[in-house]
Amino acid sequence: MKNLIKTIKKVSLLILAISFIGCDDNDGAVLPQLKAGFTHTINTNTGTVTFINTSTNASMYEWSFGDESTSTLINPVNVYENGTYLVVLKASNVAGDFDIFSDEITISISEIAALPMTFDIENITYEATVFNGTSFEILANPDLSGTNAVESNVGAITNSGATYEGLFFELGAPVDLTTEKSIKMNFWANAPIDVLMKLEEGSAADTETTASHTGSGWEEIIFTFNSAASYSKLTLFVDGAGTSDGTFYFDDITQVASPLSPCDAETAESLSASDLNITFMSDPTASITSDGAGFSWIDNPDSDNTVNTSCKVGQIDRTSASQYANNQITLDAKLDFNSNTGFKLKVWSPTAGTNVLLKLEDQTNSAIFKEVSAITSADSAGAWEELTFDFGSADSNKFDKVVLFFELNSMTEQTYYIDDLMLYGEGNGGGGGGDTCDSETTQSVSASNFNLTFQNDPTASITSDGAGFAWINNPDFDNVVNTSCKVGQIDRTSSAQYANNQIDLDAKLDFNSNTGFKLKVWSPTASTNVLLKLEDQTNAGTFKEISATTSATSANEWEELTFEFQSTDSNKFDKIVVFFQLGTTIQETYYIDDLKLYGNGGNGGGGGNGDCPEPPAGELLANGDFEAGDVGCWQFFPGTTISTTINNGGSQSAEIQGSTGVAVGLKMERFGTGLVTPNTSYTVSFDIIASDVLGEGGLVKAFAFSEGADGGTVAATQHVLTDNTTSVSTTAWETKTFTFTTPGNANQVEGGLSFLIEIVNSAARLNVDNISVRVTP
């Protein structure tokens, strides 16, 4: 049996062996073929590519995306930047078979246009929004000439002939004017035309400027902006407010550094005392005597600025060998300060706070002289600045020599530049005005020493409620009240009876140390009501309101108003709210400046600082004889002082130095509070004398005001005492007496009375004494 089994096994093995020997390669089963492949989709807005794997009979994948990134996913996603990439897929199976497929892809992500803008890059969207009739398209440069003689795409603006039609670009990246303040472009026109560029939607107020085209085809024009902000919207107006129609082309809009401005050649000069104006148009060396301060006539070393673009200036080299180093100019006649207010001088000093003294002398008697100093500002080092030296009418016909000192009484060795030493103004003894504004030098928005001068833009600190606010250049600085360069503009709308502007403070206000607030106001209408409200930020129910009204003669001119508070108002309020014409729907624009704390605090009432004496028995008005001096009872306008030499009894009077074209005076507000009764006759009297005739158009005006409740909304009632006095005695004191009757309602007199006297449009000097206000006997 065992042998049989062995035999069977041998036969089986033999059959199996024969079977293997008989097989060849062509007789086996065929395996499925492996094939690699893919397609893809591209999101052109983001550069995202989605790969769709089309490989067959594969189970493993190795992707190389061409940007140094890889994947082993079946259907991967990859995000690309702009460019062309070779994508490789290796597909394989477990048996080790593999196949490779590759494809090239190009990424072109759409971008929003930003500077520089050429209209030639395919993936940039040059979308412009047109308005008021303009149309826009991109086309091939139709005129290969001038500053754009290349084949490229350009923008085409077609005007319909409407005013202020144009287009704007919402930029993909903002224009930052911090350092580079100019934008240049190639522009085509076949006739002279102006192009206005405006930058909007920025970190500061919109800014705009104009560039002119001569009309000779392609030209490069440059727009230079006076801003350091960033803007995201660029607007173009061809011919701005004009009505020019036609097609214009523009290209290559690029931000650049502002080009250096060429100097401006001098066109006039005078060394005569009657109209002295040393512009250095010609060499004045022969007319200048140097005493320890060398002089030379040179090219302006710093003409790229807004103060002095002159080509020629004077150089002064001060030596350290003389404390009294100076330069002298002898004149052909005596100087006239009835016709001239004083001197202006442009100065360039390498150091801030440089003292400059202008001395006038009599050539034949050096003991007859007058000196006026001015100091360059703290931020003027290495920059041009214009200084003013005012003189009075009493200085006329005395001096025929000008002496200029830099850093008198020092051993300073320094080089300075000067230009445009000139007479200016219309005379009458200085007192402001002139053709240049005065830059602000300080500002504080702290409750402890609040003084909002608008030196810097306070827009972020001001909340507007129905009354828009803007930080602007002073539109009216040629006056005696407010010569500041920067002011605030308030645009009151007609949609809000309670239109106001609000300022939150960092602490509570202290009226033990401060008497109240002063505010300079410019209104297009006389007798404008201004209300200053103080609030608690956390409780609007805690407040105090004080009203003031601009005078009847102050339309379209600056006037300073006073808002007095009391010691009991201390430590309550940390918010200021300003209303113009509260309770009305007036739509008007006002300007404000120098909102500031003033005085030494104390008792409120009467404008005082705690030292104002009590009125005499039967009198309502205090210190009407001015024997207490300027102790705060009176509000003196610029040009008004206490005289210790002219009086009508006693030893002092109020002296008002008039000025042509303006009003100068004095005022006492809200006296007799609690004593004044309605429907009552009051008598006002005062003594007055003039230094000279008032002249053509000169007037003396006097007013009384019945004041509404302190903190209420009742406007003052004006009583005209005189608004047309054209003649005042110049030889003897005369007494003026007037009566008026208060209004009939008690709430119209709860704030007491106010009194104002002023001289308008006259160079005469007034002295006023013994002002009295009492119930008519």
PDB file of C-alpha atoms in Angstrom, residues 447 503-509 534-539 542 571-576:
ATOM      1  CA  ALA A 447      -9.072 120.610  31.137  1.00  0.00           C
ATOM      2  CA  ILE A 503     -15.471 118.352  22.976  1.00  0.00           C
ATOM      3  CA  ASP A 504     -14.850 115.739  25.671  1.00  0.00           C
ATOM      4  CA  LEU A 505     -12.197 116.702  28.221  1.00  0.00           C
ATOM      5  CA  ASP A 506      -9.762 114.599  30.227  1.00  0.00           C
ATOM      6  CA  ALA A 507     -10.860 115.962  33.626  1.00  0.00           C
ATOM      7  CA  LYS A 508     -13.327 118.266  35.340  1.00  0.00           C
ATOM      8  CA  LEU A 509     -12.968 122.034  34.828  1.00  0.00           C
ATOM      9  CA  LEU A 534     -20.761 122.612  29.982  1.00  0.00           C
ATOM     10  CA  GLU A 535     -21.854 119.050  30.763  1.00  0.00           C
ATOM     11  CA  ASP A 536     -20.882 115.990  32.774  1.00  0.00           C
ATOM     12  CA  GLN A 537     -19.953 113.223  30.302  1.00  0.00           C
ATOM     13  CA  THR A 538     -21.606 110.580  32.464  1.00  0.00           C
ATOM     14  CA  ASN A 539     -24.764 112.564  33.251  1.00  0.00           C
ATOM     15  CA  THR A 542     -25.662 117.972  34.988  1.00  0.00           C
ATOM     16  CA  ASN A 571     -15.253 120.034  39.407  1.00  0.00           C
ATOM     17  CA  LYS A 572     -18.608 119.337  37.757  1.00  0.00           C
ATOM     18  CA  PHE A 573     -18.115 119.493  34.012  1.00  0.00           C
ATOM     19  CA  ASP A 574     -15.816 117.652  31.586  1.00  0.00           C
ATOM     20  CA  LYS A 575     -17.562 118.326  28.291  1.00  0.00           C
ATOM     21  CA  ILE A 576     -17.901 121.522  26.200  1.00  0.00           C
TER      22      ILE A 576
END
